[in-house]
Coordinates of C-alpha atoms in Angstrom, one line a residue:
M3 CA 99.6 33.7 86.8
V4 CA 101.5 35.9 84.3
S5 CA 101.3 38.8 86.9
M6 CA 102.7 36.5 89.6
K7 CA 105.6 35.5 87.3
I8 CA 106.4 39.1 86.6
H9 CA 106.3 40.0 90.3
S10 CA 108.5 37.0 91.0
K11 CA 111.1 38.1 88.4
L12 CA 111.1 41.6 89.7
F13 CA 111.6 40.4 93.2
L14 CA 114.5 38.2 92.1
L15 CA 116.1 41.1 90.1
S16 CA 115.7 43.4 93.1
A17 CA 117.3 40.8 95.4
V18 CA 120.2 40.4 93.0
L19 CA 120.7 44.2 92.7
L20 CA 120.6 44.6 96.5
L21 CA 123.2 41.8 96.8
C22 CA 125.5 43.5 94.3
I23 CA 125.2 46.8 96.2
L24 CA 126.1 45.0 99.4
I25 CA 129.1 43.3 97.8
I26 CA 130.3 46.6 96.4
F27 CA 129.8 48.3 99.8
C28 CA 131.6 45.6 101.7
S29 CA 134.5 45.4 99.3
G30 CA 134.9 49.2 99.6
A31 CA 134.8 49.0 103.4
L32 CA 137.4 46.2 103.3
K33 CA 139.6 48.3 101.0
E34 CA 139.2 51.3 103.2
K35 CA 140.2 49.2 106.3
S36 CA 143.3 47.8 104.5
T37 CA 144.4 51.4 103.7
T38 CA 143.8 52.9 107.0
K39 CA 146.1 55.9 107.4
N40 CA 148.8 55.5 110.2
W41 CA 152.0 57.4 110.6
W42 CA 153.9 54.2 111.0
K43 CA 152.8 52.9 107.6
E44 CA 154.2 56.1 106.1
S45 CA 157.5 56.0 108.0
V46 CA 160.9 54.6 107.2
F47 CA 162.4 53.5 110.6
Y48 CA 166.0 53.6 111.6
E49 CA 167.4 51.4 114.3
I50 CA 170.0 52.9 116.6
Y51 CA 172.2 50.6 118.6
M52 CA 172.7 52.8 121.6
P53 CA 176.3 52.2 122.6
S54 CA 177.5 52.5 119.0
Y55 CA 176.0 55.7 117.4
A56 CA 177.6 58.9 118.8
D57 CA 179.7 59.5 121.9
S58 CA 179.7 63.1 123.2
N59 CA 181.9 62.7 126.3
G60 CA 184.8 60.5 125.1
D61 CA 183.9 57.5 127.3
G62 CA 183.7 55.2 124.3
Y63 CA 179.9 54.7 124.4
G64 CA 177.1 56.5 122.5
D65 CA 174.9 58.8 124.5
F66 CA 171.8 61.0 124.1
K67 CA 173.8 64.2 123.8
G68 CA 175.8 62.7 120.9
M69 CA 172.7 61.3 119.3
T70 CA 170.9 64.6 119.6
N71 CA 173.7 66.2 117.6
K72 CA 173.0 63.6 114.8
L73 CA 169.3 64.3 114.4
D74 CA 169.9 66.7 111.6
Y75 CA 171.7 63.9 109.7
L76 CA 168.7 61.6 110.2
Q77 CA 166.3 64.3 109.1
S78 CA 168.4 64.7 105.9
L79 CA 168.4 61.0 105.4
G80 CA 164.6 61.2 105.4
V81 CA 163.7 58.7 108.2
K82 CA 160.4 59.4 110.1
G83 CA 160.9 56.9 112.9
I84 CA 163.7 55.9 115.2
W85 CA 163.9 52.6 117.2
L86 CA 166.3 53.0 120.1
T87 CA 167.7 49.8 121.6
P88 CA 167.6 49.6 125.4
F89 CA 168.9 52.6 127.4
L90 CA 167.5 51.8 130.8
Q91 CA 169.7 51.1 133.8
S92 CA 171.5 47.9 133.3
P93 CA 174.8 46.1 134.2
K94 CA 174.9 45.4 130.4
V95 CA 175.6 41.7 130.5
D96 CA 173.6 41.7 127.2
N97 CA 174.1 45.4 126.3
G98 CA 171.0 46.7 128.0
Y99 CA 168.7 43.8 127.3
D100 CA 169.1 43.0 131.0
V101 CA 167.2 45.8 132.7
A102 CA 167.9 46.6 136.3
S103 CA 165.4 49.5 136.6
Y104 CA 162.5 50.2 134.2
Y105 CA 162.3 53.8 135.4
D106 CA 165.9 55.0 135.2
I107 CA 168.1 56.0 132.3
D108 CA 171.5 54.2 132.4
S109 CA 174.1 56.8 133.2
T110 CA 176.3 55.6 130.3
Y111 CA 173.7 57.2 128.0
G112 CA 172.9 60.3 130.0
N113 CA 170.0 61.3 132.2
I114 CA 166.3 61.8 132.0
D115 CA 166.6 65.5 131.0
E116 CA 168.9 64.6 128.1
F117 CA 166.5 61.9 127.0
K118 CA 163.6 64.4 127.1
K119 CA 165.6 66.8 125.0
Y120 CA 166.4 64.1 122.5
L121 CA 162.8 63.2 122.2
S122 CA 161.7 66.8 121.9
E123 CA 164.3 67.6 119.2
A124 CA 163.3 64.5 117.3
H125 CA 159.7 65.5 117.4
K126 CA 160.6 69.0 116.2
R127 CA 162.1 67.4 113.1
G128 CA 159.0 65.3 112.4
I129 CA 160.7 62.1 113.7
K130 CA 158.9 59.6 116.0
V131 CA 160.8 57.6 118.6
I132 CA 160.0 54.1 119.8
M133 CA 162.0 52.5 122.6
D134 CA 163.0 48.9 123.1
M135 CA 161.2 47.3 126.0
V136 CA 162.3 44.0 127.5
L137 CA 159.4 42.4 129.4
N138 CA 160.4 38.8 129.4
H139 CA 163.2 39.1 132.0
T140 CA 165.1 41.5 134.1
S141 CA 168.7 41.7 135.3
T142 CA 169.4 39.9 138.6
D143 CA 170.6 43.3 139.7
S144 CA 166.9 44.5 139.6
K145 CA 165.4 45.4 143.0
W146 CA 162.6 43.0 142.2
F147 CA 165.0 40.1 141.9
R148 CA 167.2 41.1 144.8
E149 CA 164.1 41.1 147.0
S150 CA 162.8 37.9 145.4
R151 CA 165.9 35.8 146.3
K152 CA 165.9 36.9 150.0
S153 CA 163.4 34.2 151.1
I154 CA 160.7 32.0 149.8
N155 CA 158.1 34.2 151.6
N156 CA 159.3 37.5 150.2
P157 CA 156.5 39.5 148.5
Y158 CA 158.6 39.6 145.3
R159 CA 159.3 35.9 145.3
D160 CA 156.6 35.1 142.7
Y161 CA 157.8 37.9 140.4
Y162 CA 160.2 35.2 139.1
I163 CA 160.0 31.5 138.6
W164 CA 161.6 29.3 141.4
K165 CA 161.6 25.5 141.6
D166 CA 163.1 22.9 143.9
K167 CA 163.9 20.7 140.9
P168 CA 164.5 22.0 137.3
N169 CA 163.2 20.4 134.1
N170 CA 165.3 20.0 130.9
W171 CA 164.7 23.4 129.4
E172 CA 167.8 25.0 127.9
S173 CA 169.0 28.6 127.6
F174 CA 168.9 30.2 124.2
F175 CA 172.5 31.3 124.9
G176 CA 173.5 27.7 125.4
G177 CA 173.6 25.4 128.4
G178 CA 170.8 24.9 131.0
A179 CA 168.1 27.4 131.8
W180 CA 168.2 26.9 135.6
Q181 CA 170.5 28.5 138.1
M182 CA 170.8 27.3 141.7
D183 CA 170.6 30.0 144.3
T184 CA 172.2 28.9 147.6
L185 CA 170.4 31.5 149.7
T186 CA 167.2 29.5 149.5
N187 CA 168.4 26.3 147.8
Q188 CA 166.0 26.7 144.9
Y189 CA 166.6 27.2 141.2
Y190 CA 165.4 30.2 139.2
Y191 CA 164.6 30.1 135.5
H192 CA 166.5 32.1 132.9
K193 CA 165.9 31.7 129.1
F194 CA 169.0 33.6 128.4
D195 CA 172.1 34.4 130.6
A196 CA 172.0 33.3 134.3
R197 CA 172.1 37.1 135.2
M198 CA 168.8 37.6 133.3
A199 CA 166.0 36.1 135.3
D200 CA 162.6 35.4 133.6
L201 CA 159.5 37.2 135.0
N202 CA 156.5 35.2 136.0
W203 CA 153.7 36.5 133.8
S204 CA 151.2 34.3 135.5
N205 CA 151.5 36.6 138.5
P206 CA 148.9 39.5 138.3
K207 CA 151.3 41.7 140.3
V208 CA 153.9 41.4 137.5
V209 CA 151.3 42.4 134.9
K210 CA 150.3 45.4 136.9
E211 CA 153.9 46.5 137.4
I212 CA 154.6 46.3 133.6
Q213 CA 151.4 48.3 132.8
M214 CA 152.7 51.0 135.1
V215 CA 156.1 51.0 133.4
L216 CA 154.5 51.3 129.9
R217 CA 152.3 54.2 131.1
Y218 CA 155.3 56.0 132.6
W219 CA 157.2 56.1 129.2
L220 CA 154.1 56.8 127.2
N221 CA 153.3 59.8 129.5
L222 CA 156.8 61.1 128.7
G223 CA 156.0 61.1 125.1
V224 CA 157.5 58.0 123.5
D225 CA 155.7 57.0 120.3
G226 CA 155.6 53.3 121.0
F227 CA 157.6 50.3 121.8
R228 CA 159.6 47.5 120.2
L229 CA 158.9 44.5 122.4
D230 CA 161.8 42.2 122.8
V231 CA 161.2 38.4 122.4
I232 CA 157.6 39.0 123.3
N233 CA 156.4 35.5 122.5
F234 CA 158.9 34.1 125.0
L235 CA 156.9 35.3 128.0
T236 CA 156.3 32.6 130.6
T237 CA 152.6 32.9 131.1
D238 CA 151.7 29.3 131.8
G239 CA 154.5 28.4 134.2
I240 CA 156.9 25.5 133.8
T241 CA 155.3 22.7 131.9
T242 CA 156.7 19.5 130.5
D243 CA 160.2 18.8 129.2
N244 CA 161.1 19.9 125.7
P245 CA 161.7 17.1 123.3
M246 CA 165.1 16.4 121.7
K247 CA 165.7 15.8 118.0
N248 CA 169.1 14.5 116.9
G249 CA 170.6 15.7 120.1
V250 CA 169.2 19.2 119.8
Q251 CA 166.5 20.5 122.1
Q252 CA 163.2 21.6 120.4
H253 CA 161.8 24.7 122.1
L254 CA 158.2 23.7 122.1
N255 CA 157.0 24.2 125.6
D256 CA 159.1 27.2 126.8
I257 CA 157.9 29.7 124.1
N258 CA 154.6 30.5 122.5
Q259 CA 152.7 29.5 125.6
T260 CA 148.9 29.7 125.5
G261 CA 148.7 32.8 127.7
V262 CA 151.1 34.9 125.6
K263 CA 148.3 36.4 123.5
E264 CA 146.3 37.4 126.5
A265 CA 149.4 39.1 127.9
M266 CA 149.8 40.9 124.5
K267 CA 146.2 42.1 124.7
K268 CA 146.9 43.7 128.1
I269 CA 149.9 45.5 126.7
K270 CA 148.0 46.7 123.7
L271 CA 145.2 48.0 125.9
I272 CA 147.7 50.2 127.7
V273 CA 149.2 51.5 124.5
N274 CA 145.7 52.2 123.1
E275 CA 145.0 54.6 126.0
Y276 CA 147.3 57.0 124.1
E277 CA 146.8 58.4 120.6
N278 CA 148.9 57.5 117.6
R279 CA 151.2 55.0 119.4
F280 CA 152.7 52.0 117.8
I281 CA 154.1 48.6 118.9
V282 CA 156.2 46.2 116.9
G283 CA 157.0 42.8 118.3
E284 CA 160.1 40.6 118.0
I285 CA 158.7 37.1 117.7
G286 CA 161.4 34.5 118.1
S287 CA 160.7 32.6 114.9
D288 CA 161.3 32.7 111.2
K289 CA 158.1 30.7 110.4
I290 CA 155.4 32.7 108.9
E291 CA 152.7 30.5 110.5
V292 CA 154.0 31.5 113.9
L293 CA 154.6 35.2 113.1
K294 CA 151.2 35.9 111.6
Q295 CA 149.2 34.7 114.7
Y296 CA 150.6 37.6 116.7
Q297 CA 149.8 40.5 114.3
S298 CA 146.3 41.9 114.8
T299 CA 144.5 45.0 116.0
E300 CA 144.3 43.7 119.5
L301 CA 147.8 42.2 119.7
L302 CA 150.7 43.8 117.9
D303 CA 150.5 46.4 115.1
V304 CA 153.3 44.5 113.3
V305 CA 155.9 41.9 113.9
F306 CA 159.4 41.6 112.7
N307 CA 159.3 39.2 109.7
F308 CA 162.4 37.1 110.3
N309 CA 161.2 34.8 107.6
F310 CA 162.2 37.6 105.3
G311 CA 164.8 39.6 107.3
S312 CA 167.0 36.8 108.6
I313 CA 167.7 35.0 105.3
A314 CA 171.2 33.6 105.9
K315 CA 172.5 33.6 102.3
F316 CA 171.5 35.5 99.2
S317 CA 168.9 34.0 97.0
G318 CA 166.7 36.1 94.8
Q319 CA 164.2 33.3 94.6
R320 CA 164.1 32.9 98.4
I321 CA 163.6 36.7 98.9
F322 CA 160.7 36.6 96.4
D323 CA 159.1 33.6 98.0
E324 CA 159.1 35.3 101.3
L325 CA 157.6 38.5 99.8
Q326 CA 154.9 36.3 98.3
S327 CA 154.4 34.4 101.6
M328 CA 154.0 37.7 103.5
E329 CA 151.5 39.0 101.0
K330 CA 149.5 35.8 101.3
N331 CA 149.6 35.3 105.1
M332 CA 150.1 38.5 107.0
H333 CA 147.3 40.5 108.4
S334 CA 147.9 44.2 107.6
Y335 CA 151.5 45.2 106.8
P336 CA 154.7 43.1 107.0
T337 CA 158.0 44.5 108.1
L338 CA 160.9 44.8 105.7
F339 CA 164.5 44.7 106.9
F340 CA 167.8 42.9 106.1
G341 CA 169.8 43.8 109.2
S342 CA 169.7 44.3 113.0
H343 CA 171.9 44.1 116.0
D344 CA 171.4 40.3 116.2
M345 CA 172.6 39.4 112.7
P346 CA 175.6 40.0 110.5
R347 CA 175.7 43.1 108.3
M348 CA 173.4 42.9 105.3
I349 CA 176.2 43.9 102.8
D350 CA 178.3 40.9 103.9
R351 CA 175.6 38.4 104.6
L352 CA 173.5 38.9 101.5
G353 CA 175.7 41.1 99.3
D354 CA 179.0 39.2 99.6
G355 CA 180.6 42.6 100.2
N356 CA 179.1 44.0 97.0
T357 CA 177.8 47.6 97.4
D358 CA 175.6 47.3 94.3
R359 CA 173.9 44.3 95.7
A360 CA 173.3 46.0 99.0
T361 CA 171.9 49.1 97.1
A362 CA 169.5 46.8 95.1
L363 CA 168.3 45.2 98.3
A364 CA 167.8 48.6 99.8
A365 CA 165.6 49.6 96.8
L366 CA 163.5 46.5 97.4
M367 CA 163.2 47.2 101.1
L368 CA 162.1 50.8 100.6
T369 CA 159.6 50.2 97.8
A370 CA 158.0 46.8 98.5
K371 CA 154.7 46.6 100.5
G372 CA 155.6 46.9 104.2
I373 CA 157.3 49.0 106.8
P374 CA 161.0 49.3 106.3
F375 CA 163.6 49.3 109.1
I376 CA 167.1 50.4 108.3
Y377 CA 169.8 49.3 110.7
Y378 CA 172.3 52.1 111.4
G379 CA 175.3 52.1 109.1
E380 CA 173.5 50.1 106.3
E381 CA 173.0 53.4 104.5
I382 CA 176.8 53.8 104.2
G383 CA 177.6 50.1 103.5
M384 CA 179.2 49.3 106.9
H385 CA 180.8 45.9 107.1
N386 CA 181.1 43.2 109.8
I387 CA 183.9 43.2 112.3
I388 CA 185.4 39.8 113.4
A389 CA 187.1 39.0 116.7
Q390 CA 190.7 37.9 116.0
H391 CA 191.0 36.7 119.6
I392 CA 188.7 36.1 122.5
E393 CA 189.7 39.4 124.2
E394 CA 188.1 41.3 121.3
M395 CA 184.8 39.5 121.8
V396 CA 182.2 41.5 123.8
D397 CA 178.9 39.7 123.0
I398 CA 177.7 37.4 125.8
Q399 CA 176.3 34.9 123.3
G400 CA 179.5 34.6 121.5
K401 CA 181.6 34.3 124.7
T402 CA 179.2 31.6 126.1
H403 CA 179.6 29.5 122.9
Y404 CA 183.4 30.0 123.1
Q405 CA 183.4 28.6 126.7
L406 CA 181.0 25.8 125.8
A407 CA 183.3 24.8 123.0
L408 CA 186.3 24.8 125.3
A409 CA 184.4 22.6 127.7
T410 CA 183.9 20.0 125.0
G411 CA 187.6 19.7 124.5
K412 CA 188.1 22.0 121.5
T413 CA 191.2 24.1 121.2
S414 CA 191.1 27.9 121.8
A415 CA 191.4 28.4 118.0
E416 CA 188.5 26.0 117.3
A417 CA 186.5 27.6 120.1
L418 CA 187.1 31.1 118.7
I419 CA 185.6 29.9 115.4
E420 CA 182.6 28.6 117.1
G421 CA 182.3 31.7 119.3
N422 CA 182.4 33.9 116.2
E423 CA 179.7 31.9 114.5
H424 CA 177.4 33.0 117.3
N425 CA 179.0 36.4 118.0
R426 CA 176.6 39.3 117.4
D427 CA 179.4 41.9 117.7
K428 CA 179.8 41.7 113.9
S429 CA 177.2 44.4 113.2
R430 CA 177.7 46.4 116.4
S431 CA 180.8 48.4 115.6
P432 CA 180.7 52.2 116.0
M433 CA 179.0 54.4 113.4
Q434 CA 181.5 55.7 110.9
W435 CA 181.0 59.4 110.6
N436 CA 184.3 60.5 109.0
G437 CA 187.9 59.5 108.4
N438 CA 189.2 61.1 111.6
A439 CA 190.4 59.2 114.6
F440 CA 187.8 56.9 116.0
A441 CA 185.7 57.4 112.9
G442 CA 184.2 60.6 114.3
F443 CA 182.2 58.4 116.7
S444 CA 184.3 59.4 119.8
T445 CA 187.3 61.6 120.6
K446 CA 189.2 59.2 122.9
K447 CA 188.1 55.5 122.7
T448 CA 185.4 53.0 121.7
W449 CA 183.7 50.2 123.6
I450 CA 184.2 47.8 120.7
K451 CA 186.6 47.9 117.9
I452 CA 186.1 50.0 114.8
N453 CA 186.1 48.5 111.3
Q454 CA 189.4 49.4 109.7
D455 CA 187.6 50.6 106.5
Y456 CA 186.3 53.7 108.2
K457 CA 188.6 56.0 106.2
E458 CA 186.8 55.1 103.0
V459 CA 183.3 54.0 104.4
N460 CA 182.0 57.0 106.3
V461 CA 179.2 59.6 106.1
Q462 CA 181.3 62.6 105.4
D463 CA 183.0 61.2 102.3
L464 CA 180.0 59.3 100.9
T465 CA 177.9 62.5 101.2
K466 CA 180.2 64.1 98.6
K467 CA 180.0 61.2 96.1
E468 CA 177.0 61.7 93.8
N469 CA 176.1 58.0 93.3
S470 CA 177.3 56.7 96.6
I471 CA 175.2 54.2 98.5
L472 CA 174.3 56.9 101.0
N473 CA 172.9 59.3 98.4
I474 CA 171.0 56.5 96.7
Y475 CA 169.4 55.7 100.1
K476 CA 168.5 59.3 100.5
E477 CA 166.8 59.4 97.0
L478 CA 164.9 56.1 97.7
I479 CA 163.7 57.3 101.1
A480 CA 162.6 60.7 99.6
L481 CA 160.7 58.9 96.9
R482 CA 158.9 56.7 99.4
N483 CA 158.1 59.7 101.6
K484 CA 156.6 61.5 98.5
E485 CA 154.7 58.7 96.9
K486 CA 151.6 57.5 98.7
V487 CA 151.5 54.4 96.5
L488 CA 154.8 53.3 98.0
Q489 CA 153.3 53.7 101.5
Y490 CA 149.8 52.3 101.0
G491 CA 149.7 50.6 97.7
N492 CA 148.7 47.0 97.2
Y493 CA 150.3 44.6 94.8
D494 CA 148.7 44.4 91.4
R495 CA 151.6 42.3 90.3
L496 CA 154.4 40.4 92.1
E497 CA 156.6 38.2 90.0
Y498 CA 160.1 36.6 89.8
K499 CA 161.6 35.7 86.5
E500 CA 165.0 35.7 84.9
D501 CA 166.6 36.7 88.3
Q502 CA 164.4 39.8 88.6
I503 CA 161.9 40.7 91.3
L504 CA 159.2 42.7 89.7
F505 CA 156.1 44.3 91.3
T506 CA 153.5 46.9 90.6
R507 CA 151.8 48.7 93.5
S508 CA 148.6 50.7 93.1
F509 CA 146.8 53.1 95.3
D510 CA 144.0 55.6 94.6
G511 CA 144.4 55.2 90.9
D512 CA 148.1 55.6 90.9
K513 CA 150.5 52.8 89.9
I514 CA 154.3 52.4 90.3
T515 CA 156.4 49.5 89.1
V516 CA 159.7 48.4 90.5
I517 CA 162.1 46.0 88.9
I518 CA 165.2 44.7 90.8
N519 CA 167.7 42.8 88.6
F520 CA 170.0 40.3 90.3
G521 CA 170.9 38.6 87.1
I522 CA 172.8 39.5 83.9
E523 CA 172.6 43.0 82.3
K524 CA 169.3 43.6 80.4
K525 CA 167.8 46.3 78.3
M526 CA 164.3 47.1 79.5
I527 CA 161.5 48.2 77.3
L528 CA 159.0 50.2 79.3
P529 CA 155.2 50.4 78.7
T530 CA 154.0 53.3 76.6
G531 CA 153.7 56.5 78.7
A532 CA 155.7 55.2 81.6
K533 CA 157.7 57.8 83.6
I534 CA 161.0 56.8 85.1
L535 CA 161.3 57.9 88.8
M536 CA 164.7 56.2 89.5
G537 CA 167.2 54.2 87.6
N538 CA 167.3 53.6 83.8
T539 CA 166.4 51.0 81.2
E540 CA 170.0 49.7 81.0
L541 CA 169.5 47.3 83.9
K542 CA 172.9 46.1 85.0
S543 CA 173.4 43.2 87.4
N544 CA 172.3 44.3 91.0
S545 CA 170.5 47.4 89.8
F546 CA 166.9 48.6 89.7
I547 CA 164.4 50.8 87.9
I548 CA 161.3 52.4 89.4
Y549 CA 158.7 53.9 87.1
R550 CA 155.2 55.3 87.2
N551 CA 152.8 53.5 85.0
Y552 CA 150.8 55.6 82.6
V553 CA 147.5 56.7 84.0
S554 CA 145.3 58.9 81.8
Y555 CA 144.2 61.3 84.5
L556 CA 147.8 61.8 85.6
Y557 CA 149.0 62.6 82.0
P558 CA 146.0 64.1 80.2
T559 CA 146.3 64.7 76.5
Q560 CA 146.8 68.3 75.5

């Protein structure tokens, strides 16, 4: 009996020991998975709004030749990834987000050889390039659509969505989402402008066409795609009417359809045929529960976290809450950004024009856990432009809301205010390279007006100022490029107190702490052995400090 008890105890101890070993092994495997090395996790991305970056021929629009000449600048800035907004053939109703041909470079930006040179020169400098791909809709100038509208029996008819009778779905640009075409007396569906017809993703031929398009550009060497409004794909056809709430349509049935994930899987399979490629999706939502469902190994590598990036008004608490929410909810890495071509400039929206606030937010974006995306011009503190009259407004969304306001009986002055509220031109003015005519962007003209502060806010002058926002950006990016803990580190600590966002990230035994102070000036006392990497202990309002925590193997005693 005693012998049996001993054997029983030994068996129990062995089982417990085996269980412990399994737990340690599994936790190590999970940790290894969470820190899988990818170039895009190590990169700071930079969004270039194609028409607004660098014009080489004086026509007022940016182009590949001009952009190639600016690659040395981007290399000196330290970015490792570029996101190019659409550059494919387009009538530019929505500045390229209305593609007429998926295989041709728009002549405004150059030709295929100039694109190839740009891509090659970027790669020589260690910079990857991802391209914006619009798969939800095409321009009505597209060959596919022109064929589609010829007759109800045309082979391209089902590439788009045609109905005898429309439902109540509304366009995201305002107004109805259905356009009557008198050639066949049917309506076609458009989530955006009437000149941007939605593709029918329930048609296998459309899926096959898109797969061929993706392979074409991947074969040319692009490093991945930014997928525009990818959860808007119409995969399940036209379903029931959208409900109304307080007179406003709730977009419940026209987006996030059940077949969207399957469509994403088919896209990801194509991308996975090529090594080291990357896809980031624009999900039309600022709700974390919607965003997180589309980020996984078989769907999208990452999504744009609009819950964080599109905060309308500055709140340190709100920014922290969203950081915390992303840490809790997101699979893999979140994205970190405060600006894009669809929202007002970060320095004005969140910084109230304050350069120090903008710099502090940049420090947060470039050191927190996630993949940072800088919007061109943020690094020099570019400000919004505002249309003073309707003739200055270029954006189709702004102009549509202006016309809708007039139609409701508002005066032109009132309509201009409403148009400007929706106008995305604010952040699309030409890059300010120097204080010369046309801000060094062009030699003759610009497609949209230049901000009048270009003589003070420009790359050339700010490069010469030691503590300018531009040079602080460079220092922050260089620090992130150097420190693996700022690329792969998990949070050991993430707190908000006394108007400060504070976090410590750790990786492979290394620890770095960041404190962003949005409150009153404070004197910081650092832990023993801490080594300051940027900033100082006199934390003024809208400033930061970054320090390496003492780790014995990093600083051995003599």
